[in-house]
CSV table of C-alpha atoms in Angstrom, one decimal:
chain,number,residue,atom,x,y,z
S,1,UNK,CA,72.7,115.8,314.0
S,2,UNK,CA,75.5,118.1,314.3
S,3,UNK,CA,77.1,117.3,310.5
S,4,UNK,CA,73.5,118.3,309.6
S,5,UNK,CA,73.2,121.2,311.6
S,6,UNK,CA,76.7,122.2,310.2
S,7,UNK,CA,75.4,121.7,306.4
S,8,UNK,CA,72.3,123.8,307.2
S,9,UNK,CA,74.7,126.4,308.4
S,10,UNK,CA,76.6,126.8,305.0
S,11,UNK,CA,73.4,126.6,303.1
S,12,UNK,CA,72.2,130.0,304.8
S,13,UNK,CA,75.9,131.6,304.0
S,14,UNK,CA,75.3,130.4,300.4
S,15,UNK,CA,71.6,132.4,300.4
S,16,UNK,CA,73.1,135.1,301.8
S,17,UNK,CA,76.2,135.4,299.5
S,18,UNK,CA,74.1,134.2,296.7
S,19,UNK,CA,72.2,137.9,296.8
S,20,UNK,CA,75.3,139.5,295.5
S,21,UNK,CA,75.2,137.7,292.2
S,22,UNK,CA,73.5,138.0,288.8
S,23,UNK,CA,72.6,136.0,285.7
S,24,UNK,CA,68.7,133.7,285.1
S,25,UNK,CA,66.7,130.8,286.5
S,26,UNK,CA,68.7,127.4,286.2
S,27,UNK,CA,68.0,123.7,287.9
S,28,UNK,CA,70.5,120.7,288.5
S,29,UNK,CA,70.6,115.7,290.6
S,30,UNK,CA,72.1,112.8,292.4
S,31,UNK,CA,72.4,110.5,292.5
S,32,UNK,CA,72.5,112.6,289.8
S,33,UNK,CA,72.6,117.4,289.6
S,34,UNK,CA,72.0,120.7,287.5
S,35,UNK,CA,69.9,124.4,287.1
S,36,UNK,CA,66.2,124.8,286.3
S,37,UNK,CA,66.1,127.1,282.9
S,38,UNK,CA,63.1,125.3,281.4
S,39,UNK,CA,63.5,126.7,277.8
S,40,UNK,CA,60.7,126.2,275.6
S,41,UNK,CA,61.0,129.5,273.7
S,42,UNK,CA,61.8,128.1,270.1
S,43,UNK,CA,58.2,126.9,269.9
S,44,UNK,CA,56.4,129.5,271.6
S,45,UNK,CA,55.8,133.0,271.7
S,46,UNK,CA,58.0,135.4,273.9
S,47,UNK,CA,55.3,135.8,276.5
S,48,UNK,CA,54.6,132.1,276.6
S,49,UNK,CA,58.5,131.4,276.5
S,50,UNK,CA,58.9,133.8,279.7
S,51,UNK,CA,55.9,131.5,281.2
S,52,UNK,CA,57.8,128.3,280.7
S,53,UNK,CA,61.2,130.0,282.2
S,54,UNK,CA,59.4,131.0,285.1
S,55,UNK,CA,58.0,127.8,285.7
S,56,UNK,CA,61.0,126.0,285.9
S,57,UNK,CA,61.7,127.9,289.2
S,58,UNK,CA,59.8,125.3,290.9
S,59,UNK,CA,61.1,122.0,289.7
S,60,UNK,CA,63.3,120.4,292.9
S,61,UNK,CA,67.0,120.9,293.0
S,62,UNK,CA,67.8,117.5,293.2
S,63,UNK,CA,66.3,116.3,289.8
S,64,UNK,CA,69.1,115.9,287.4
S,65,UNK,CA,68.8,116.8,283.9
S,66,UNK,CA,65.1,118.6,283.9
S,67,UNK,CA,66.0,121.1,281.6
S,68,UNK,CA,67.2,122.4,278.6
S,69,UNK,CA,68.9,125.5,277.3
S,70,UNK,CA,68.3,127.5,274.1
S,71,UNK,CA,71.4,127.5,271.4
S,72,UNK,CA,74.4,128.9,272.6
S,73,UNK,CA,73.6,129.3,276.7
S,74,UNK,CA,76.0,128.1,279.5
S,75,UNK,CA,75.0,127.0,282.8
S,76,UNK,CA,77.0,126.5,285.5
S,77,UNK,CA,76.6,125.0,289.0
S,78,UNK,CA,77.9,124.1,292.4
S,79,UNK,CA,76.2,121.5,294.6
S,80,UNK,CA,76.4,119.6,297.5
S,81,UNK,CA,74.2,116.2,298.4
S,82,UNK,CA,74.5,114.7,302.0
S,83,UNK,CA,73.1,111.4,303.5
S,84,UNK,CA,73.0,110.4,306.7
S,85,UNK,CA,72.7,105.9,307.8
S,86,UNK,CA,72.3,104.4,310.9
S,87,UNK,CA,70.5,101.2,312.2
S,88,UNK,CA,70.2,97.9,310.4
S,89,UNK,CA,67.9,96.1,308.6
S,90,UNK,CA,66.9,92.7,307.0
S,91,UNK,CA,64.2,93.3,304.2
S,92,UNK,CA,62.1,95.3,306.3
S,93,UNK,CA,62.8,94.0,309.8
S,94,UNK,CA,65.0,95.4,312.2
S,95,UNK,CA,68.3,93.5,313.2
S,96,UNK,CA,70.1,94.5,316.3
S,97,UNK,CA,74.2,95.0,316.2
S,98,UNK,CA,74.3,91.5,318.2
S,99,UNK,CA,72.3,89.9,315.8
S,100,UNK,CA,74.8,91.1,312.9
S,101,UNK,CA,78.3,90.0,315.2
S,102,UNK,CA,76.6,86.7,315.8
S,103,UNK,CA,77.9,86.2,311.9
S,104,UNK,CA,80.3,88.8,311.1
S,105,UNK,CA,83.6,90.2,312.7
S,106,UNK,CA,82.2,93.9,312.7
S,107,UNK,CA,78.8,95.4,312.9
S,108,UNK,CA,78.4,98.8,310.9
S,109,UNK,CA,76.5,101.6,313.0
S,110,UNK,CA,76.6,104.8,311.6
S,111,UNK,CA,77.8,106.2,308.2
S,112,UNK,CA,77.8,109.7,306.9
S,113,UNK,CA,78.5,110.7,302.7
S,114,UNK,CA,79.4,114.2,301.3
S,115,UNK,CA,79.4,114.9,297.7
S,116,UNK,CA,80.5,118.0,296.2
S,117,UNK,CA,80.0,118.7,292.6
S,118,UNK,CA,80.5,121.1,289.7
S,119,UNK,CA,78.7,121.0,286.8
S,120,UNK,CA,78.6,122.9,283.3
S,121,UNK,CA,75.7,122.5,280.8
S,122,UNK,CA,76.1,124.1,276.9
S,123,UNK,CA,73.3,123.7,274.0
S,124,UNK,CA,75.2,123.6,270.6
S,125,UNK,CA,71.6,123.8,269.4
S,126,UNK,CA,67.8,124.1,270.8
S,127,UNK,CA,67.4,120.5,270.6
S,128,UNK,CA,70.4,119.3,272.1
S,129,UNK,CA,72.2,120.3,275.3
S,130,UNK,CA,75.6,118.4,276.6
S,131,UNK,CA,76.2,118.3,280.4
S,132,UNK,CA,79.4,117.3,282.5
S,133,UNK,CA,79.9,116.7,286.1
S,134,UNK,CA,82.5,116.6,288.4
S,135,UNK,CA,81.8,114.7,291.6
S,136,UNK,CA,83.8,114.7,294.8
S,137,UNK,CA,83.1,111.8,297.3
S,138,UNK,CA,83.4,112.1,301.2
S,139,UNK,CA,82.4,108.8,303.6
S,140,UNK,CA,82.9,108.1,307.2
S,141,UNK,CA,81.4,105.0,308.5
S,142,UNK,CA,81.8,104.3,312.1
S,143,UNK,CA,81.6,100.3,312.8
S,144,UNK,CA,82.0,98.0,316.5
S,145,UNK,CA,84.1,94.7,316.0
S,146,UNK,CA,85.4,91.4,318.1
S,147,UNK,CA,88.6,92.7,319.8
S,148,UNK,CA,89.8,89.1,319.1
S,149,UNK,CA,89.9,87.0,316.0
S,150,UNK,CA,87.1,85.1,314.3
S,151,UNK,CA,87.2,82.4,316.8
S,152,UNK,CA,86.1,84.4,319.7
S,153,UNK,CA,83.3,86.1,317.3
S,154,UNK,CA,80.3,85.0,319.6
S,155,UNK,CA,82.5,87.5,322.4
S,156,UNK,CA,80.2,90.7,323.4
S,157,UNK,CA,82.7,92.6,323.9
S,158,UNK,CA,83.7,95.2,320.9
S,159,UNK,CA,85.7,98.0,320.1
S,160,UNK,CA,84.5,101.1,318.3
S,161,UNK,CA,86.3,102.5,314.6
S,162,UNK,CA,85.7,104.3,311.6
S,163,UNK,CA,86.4,103.7,308.5
S,164,UNK,CA,87.0,107.2,306.0
S,165,UNK,CA,87.3,107.6,302.4
S,166,UNK,CA,87.5,110.7,299.9
S,167,UNK,CA,88.6,111.7,296.6
S,168,UNK,CA,87.1,112.3,293.1
S,169,UNK,CA,83.7,110.2,292.6
S,170,UNK,CA,83.1,109.1,289.1
S,171,UNK,CA,83.1,112.2,286.2
S,172,UNK,CA,79.6,111.9,283.7
S,173,UNK,CA,78.8,113.1,280.4
S,174,UNK,CA,74.9,113.5,279.5
S,175,UNK,CA,73.2,114.7,276.5
S,176,UNK,CA,69.8,115.9,276.7
S,177,UNK,CA,68.1,115.7,272.9
S,178,UNK,CA,64.8,116.4,271.8
S,179,UNK,CA,63.0,119.2,273.7
S,180,UNK,CA,59.6,118.1,272.2
S,181,UNK,CA,56.4,120.8,273.2
S,182,UNK,CA,53.0,120.6,273.3
S,183,UNK,CA,50.9,123.1,274.4
S,184,UNK,CA,52.1,123.0,278.7
S,185,UNK,CA,53.7,119.9,278.4
S,186,UNK,CA,57.6,119.2,277.3
S,187,UNK,CA,59.3,116.2,276.8
S,188,UNK,CA,63.2,115.3,276.4
S,189,UNK,CA,65.7,112.5,276.3
S,190,UNK,CA,68.6,112.1,278.8
S,191,UNK,CA,71.5,109.9,277.4
S,192,UNK,CA,74.5,110.0,279.5
S,193,UNK,CA,77.7,108.1,280.4
S,194,UNK,CA,79.6,107.6,283.9
S,195,UNK,CA,83.2,107.2,283.5
S,196,UNK,CA,85.3,105.3,285.8
S,197,UNK,CA,87.3,107.9,287.4
S,198,UNK,CA,86.6,107.3,291.1
S,199,UNK,CA,89.1,105.1,293.0
S,200,UNK,CA,87.8,101.3,294.1
S,201,UNK,CA,91.3,100.1,295.2
S,202,UNK,CA,90.8,101.6,298.8
S,203,UNK,CA,92.4,100.4,302.0
S,204,UNK,CA,93.5,102.0,305.3
S,205,UNK,CA,95.8,101.0,308.1
S,206,UNK,CA,94.3,98.2,310.3
S,207,UNK,CA,94.0,99.0,314.2
S,208,UNK,CA,96.5,96.1,315.4
S,209,UNK,CA,99.6,97.2,312.6
S,210,UNK,CA,99.1,94.2,310.3
S,211,UNK,CA,98.3,94.4,306.8
S,212,UNK,CA,96.2,97.4,305.5
S,213,UNK,CA,92.4,97.0,305.8
S,214,UNK,CA,90.4,96.9,302.3
S,215,UNK,CA,87.7,99.3,302.1
S,216,UNK,CA,84.6,97.4,301.7
S,217,UNK,CA,82.5,98.3,298.4
S,218,UNK,CA,80.1,101.0,300.0
S,219,UNK,CA,83.2,102.9,301.0
S,220,UNK,CA,84.7,102.8,297.6
S,221,UNK,CA,84.7,106.4,295.3
S,222,UNK,CA,83.1,104.5,292.3
S,223,UNK,CA,82.0,101.5,290.4
S,224,UNK,CA,84.9,101.0,288.6
S,225,UNK,CA,83.1,100.1,285.6
S,226,UNK,CA,81.5,102.5,282.3
S,227,UNK,CA,78.0,103.0,283.0
S,228,UNK,CA,74.9,104.1,281.2
S,229,UNK,CA,72.6,106.9,282.2
S,230,UNK,CA,69.6,107.0,280.5
S,231,UNK,CA,66.6,108.9,281.3
S,232,UNK,CA,63.0,110.1,280.1
S,233,UNK,CA,61.8,114.0,281.4
S,234,UNK,CA,58.6,115.0,281.2
S,235,UNK,CA,57.6,118.5,283.0
S,236,UNK,CA,54.1,120.3,282.6
S,237,UNK,CA,52.2,123.4,284.2
S,238,UNK,CA,49.4,125.5,284.8
S,239,UNK,CA,49.4,128.6,286.3
S,240,UNK,CA,51.7,129.0,289.2
S,241,UNK,CA,51.7,124.9,289.3
S,242,UNK,CA,54.2,122.4,287.8
S,243,UNK,CA,54.5,118.7,287.9
S,244,UNK,CA,57.1,116.4,286.2
S,245,UNK,CA,58.3,112.4,286.0
S,246,UNK,CA,61.8,111.1,285.4
S,247,UNK,CA,62.3,107.4,285.0
S,248,UNK,CA,66.1,106.3,284.6
S,249,UNK,CA,68.5,103.7,285.4
S,250,UNK,CA,72.0,103.1,285.4
S,251,UNK,CA,73.5,100.4,283.5
S,252,UNK,CA,76.7,99.0,284.3
S,253,UNK,CA,78.4,98.0,281.1
S,254,UNK,CA,81.0,95.2,282.3
S,255,UNK,CA,83.3,93.9,285.1
S,256,UNK,CA,85.5,96.2,286.7
S,257,UNK,CA,89.4,95.2,287.5
S,258,UNK,CA,88.8,93.8,290.8
S,259,UNK,CA,86.3,91.4,288.7
S,260,UNK,CA,83.1,92.5,290.3
S,261,UNK,CA,80.5,94.8,289.2
S,262,UNK,CA,77.8,96.8,291.3
S,263,UNK,CA,74.2,96.1,290.9
S,264,UNK,CA,71.8,97.7,288.0
S,265,UNK,CA,69.8,100.9,289.7
S,266,UNK,CA,66.7,102.0,288.4
S,267,UNK,CA,64.8,105.0,289.5
S,268,UNK,CA,61.9,107.3,289.1
S,269,UNK,CA,60.8,110.9,290.3
S,270,UNK,CA,57.6,112.4,290.3
S,271,UNK,CA,56.9,116.3,291.6
S,272,UNK,CA,54.6,118.8,292.1
S,273,UNK,CA,55.7,122.5,292.5
S,274,UNK,CA,54.1,125.7,293.3
S,275,UNK,CA,55.7,129.4,292.3
S,276,UNK,CA,54.7,131.9,295.0
S,277,UNK,CA,56.1,134.6,292.8
S,278,UNK,CA,59.2,135.4,290.6
S,279,UNK,CA,61.7,134.5,292.9
S,280,UNK,CA,60.4,132.0,295.6
S,281,UNK,CA,58.7,128.6,295.2
S,282,UNK,CA,58.5,125.1,296.7
S,283,UNK,CA,58.0,121.5,295.8
S,284,UNK,CA,57.2,117.9,296.8
S,285,UNK,CA,58.9,115.0,295.5
S,286,UNK,CA,58.8,111.4,295.7
S,287,UNK,CA,61.9,109.3,294.9
S,288,UNK,CA,61.6,105.5,294.4
S,289,UNK,CA,64.8,103.1,293.7
S,290,UNK,CA,66.0,100.0,293.3
S,291,UNK,CA,69.3,98.5,293.0
S,292,UNK,CA,70.5,94.8,292.7
S,293,UNK,CA,73.4,93.4,294.6
S,294,UNK,CA,76.7,93.1,293.1
S,295,UNK,CA,78.2,90.2,290.6
S,296,UNK,CA,81.5,88.8,291.3
S,297,UNK,CA,83.7,89.8,294.3
S,298,UNK,CA,87.0,91.4,295.3
S,299,UNK,CA,88.8,88.5,296.4
S,300,UNK,CA,90.6,90.4,298.8
S,301,UNK,CA,87.9,90.9,300.6
S,302,UNK,CA,86.4,88.6,303.4
S,303,UNK,CA,82.8,88.6,303.6
S,304,UNK,CA,82.4,87.3,306.8
S,305,UNK,CA,84.6,90.6,307.9
S,306,UNK,CA,81.4,93.2,307.8
S,307,UNK,CA,77.9,92.6,305.6
S,308,UNK,CA,79.0,95.7,303.4
S,309,UNK,CA,81.9,93.4,302.3
S,310,UNK,CA,79.2,90.7,301.1
S,311,UNK,CA,78.3,91.4,297.3
S,312,UNK,CA,75.3,89.4,298.2
S,313,UNK,CA,74.3,92.3,300.9
S,314,UNK,CA,74.2,95.7,299.1
S,315,UNK,CA,70.9,95.4,297.1
S,316,UNK,CA,67.8,97.1,297.8
S,317,UNK,CA,64.8,99.4,297.4
S,318,UNK,CA,63.8,102.8,298.6
S,319,UNK,CA,61.1,105.4,298.8
S,320,UNK,CA,61.9,108.8,299.7
S,321,UNK,CA,59.5,111.7,300.4
S,322,UNK,CA,60.7,115.1,299.8
S,323,UNK,CA,60.2,119.0,300.3
S,324,UNK,CA,62.2,121.6,298.4
S,325,UNK,CA,62.5,125.5,298.2
S,326,UNK,CA,64.2,127.7,295.4
S,327,UNK,CA,65.1,131.0,295.4
S,328,UNK,CA,65.9,133.3,292.6
S,329,UNK,CA,67.6,136.5,294.1
S,330,UNK,CA,68.5,137.8,290.3
S,331,UNK,CA,67.8,136.9,287.2
S,332,UNK,CA,70.3,133.9,285.6
S,333,UNK,CA,70.6,132.3,289.1
S,334,UNK,CA,69.0,129.9,291.6
S,335,UNK,CA,69.5,128.8,294.8
S,336,UNK,CA,67.8,125.5,295.6
S,337,UNK,CA,67.7,123.3,298.8
S,338,UNK,CA,65.7,120.0,299.1
S,339,UNK,CA,65.4,117.7,301.9
S,340,UNK,CA,63.8,114.5,303.0
S,341,UNK,CA,63.8,111.2,304.6
S,342,UNK,CA,62.9,107.5,303.3
S,343,UNK,CA,59.1,106.5,303.9
S,344,UNK,CA,60.1,102.9,302.8
S,345,UNK,CA,62.9,100.4,302.5
S,346,UNK,CA,63.7,97.1,301.9
S,347,UNK,CA,67.2,96.1,302.2
S,348,UNK,CA,69.4,92.9,301.1
S,349,UNK,CA,70.5,93.0,304.5
S,350,UNK,CA,71.4,93.3,307.2
S,351,UNK,CA,72.5,96.5,305.4
S,352,UNK,CA,72.5,100.0,307.3
S,353,UNK,CA,69.1,102.1,306.4
S,354,UNK,CA,69.2,105.5,305.3
S,355,UNK,CA,67.7,108.5,307.8
S,356,UNK,CA,68.1,111.3,306.0
S,357,UNK,CA,69.4,113.2,302.6
S,358,UNK,CA,69.8,116.5,302.1
S,359,UNK,CA,70.8,118.3,298.5
S,360,UNK,CA,71.6,122.2,298.1
S,361,UNK,CA,73.0,124.0,294.9
S,362,UNK,CA,73.4,127.3,293.3
S,363,UNK,CA,73.5,127.6,289.4
S,364,UNK,CA,74.3,130.5,287.1
S,365,UNK,CA,73.3,130.6,283.8
S,366,UNK,CA,74.0,132.9,280.5
């Protein structure tokens, strides 16, 4: 909770400093992230284009690739995503730490993840917008383990420890195509590619001074594979209201250098936004995700060490409810924040459950 308060203080500072900047409304995601600049002008009169532009203010900051730009326009973004995990689930059933330690040498207790991200968008034509995202990753996982070796695993004596990792994540490149419009509705296609720039061969010194401890799958900075990132984005509006849908996925294109590949991931978002005026809006969003277990395995990992080292304990599904606010202090920029909690999750456990999610970002376009 202290870490969450710290993140909120940073967001508050961003809001204060953002009022000294200038440019035009934009948007950003997330898993996945960018800015809110619904540019439908090439198919509409000037006053209608301005109306579409204002509607973009109400799209949640967590929706990635939500908009396209006019030919020649640029947009730059800075954002941070965070999440907290804790407690253990097997499917939807709560699992105790001692139950996990009956089958594993270590049990995870909590985890914090932060992802700062830089983004740039450019539209060479009205029907094509290009986007590049450069993510950083930082993770810290607390766990407890048996003091002795595996043959004493029935002991209730445990020792707390922490794993940490950080660095560059997987860079993504996306083309947004189409920009089809009909009355108060818009549709475009997102075709993205994730590059395996995040390090997956990670280890840290062991507590007993023996060989370095290989990091489990969820502590690694990337997938290690080239991944397709397809999505379809629909938006609509009437008066101060706007809404949208975005189904998408992450398709793994092969096995990585450590002989495994993470499971495919499928997601869908639906949102409703309300614009109070030209500088303030709010949104409510439901986001569902479904992801599979890993195929293959890193031979250096012992599946009995910790559940997150077991490739059959990585899949799951989750439904999140998120509330967002967007501020436009000056034309050409947007400050957004969105946070929420899972309302349902079922995991191929035992796995740590997600407890909260938060994203904040600032975008400037010209």
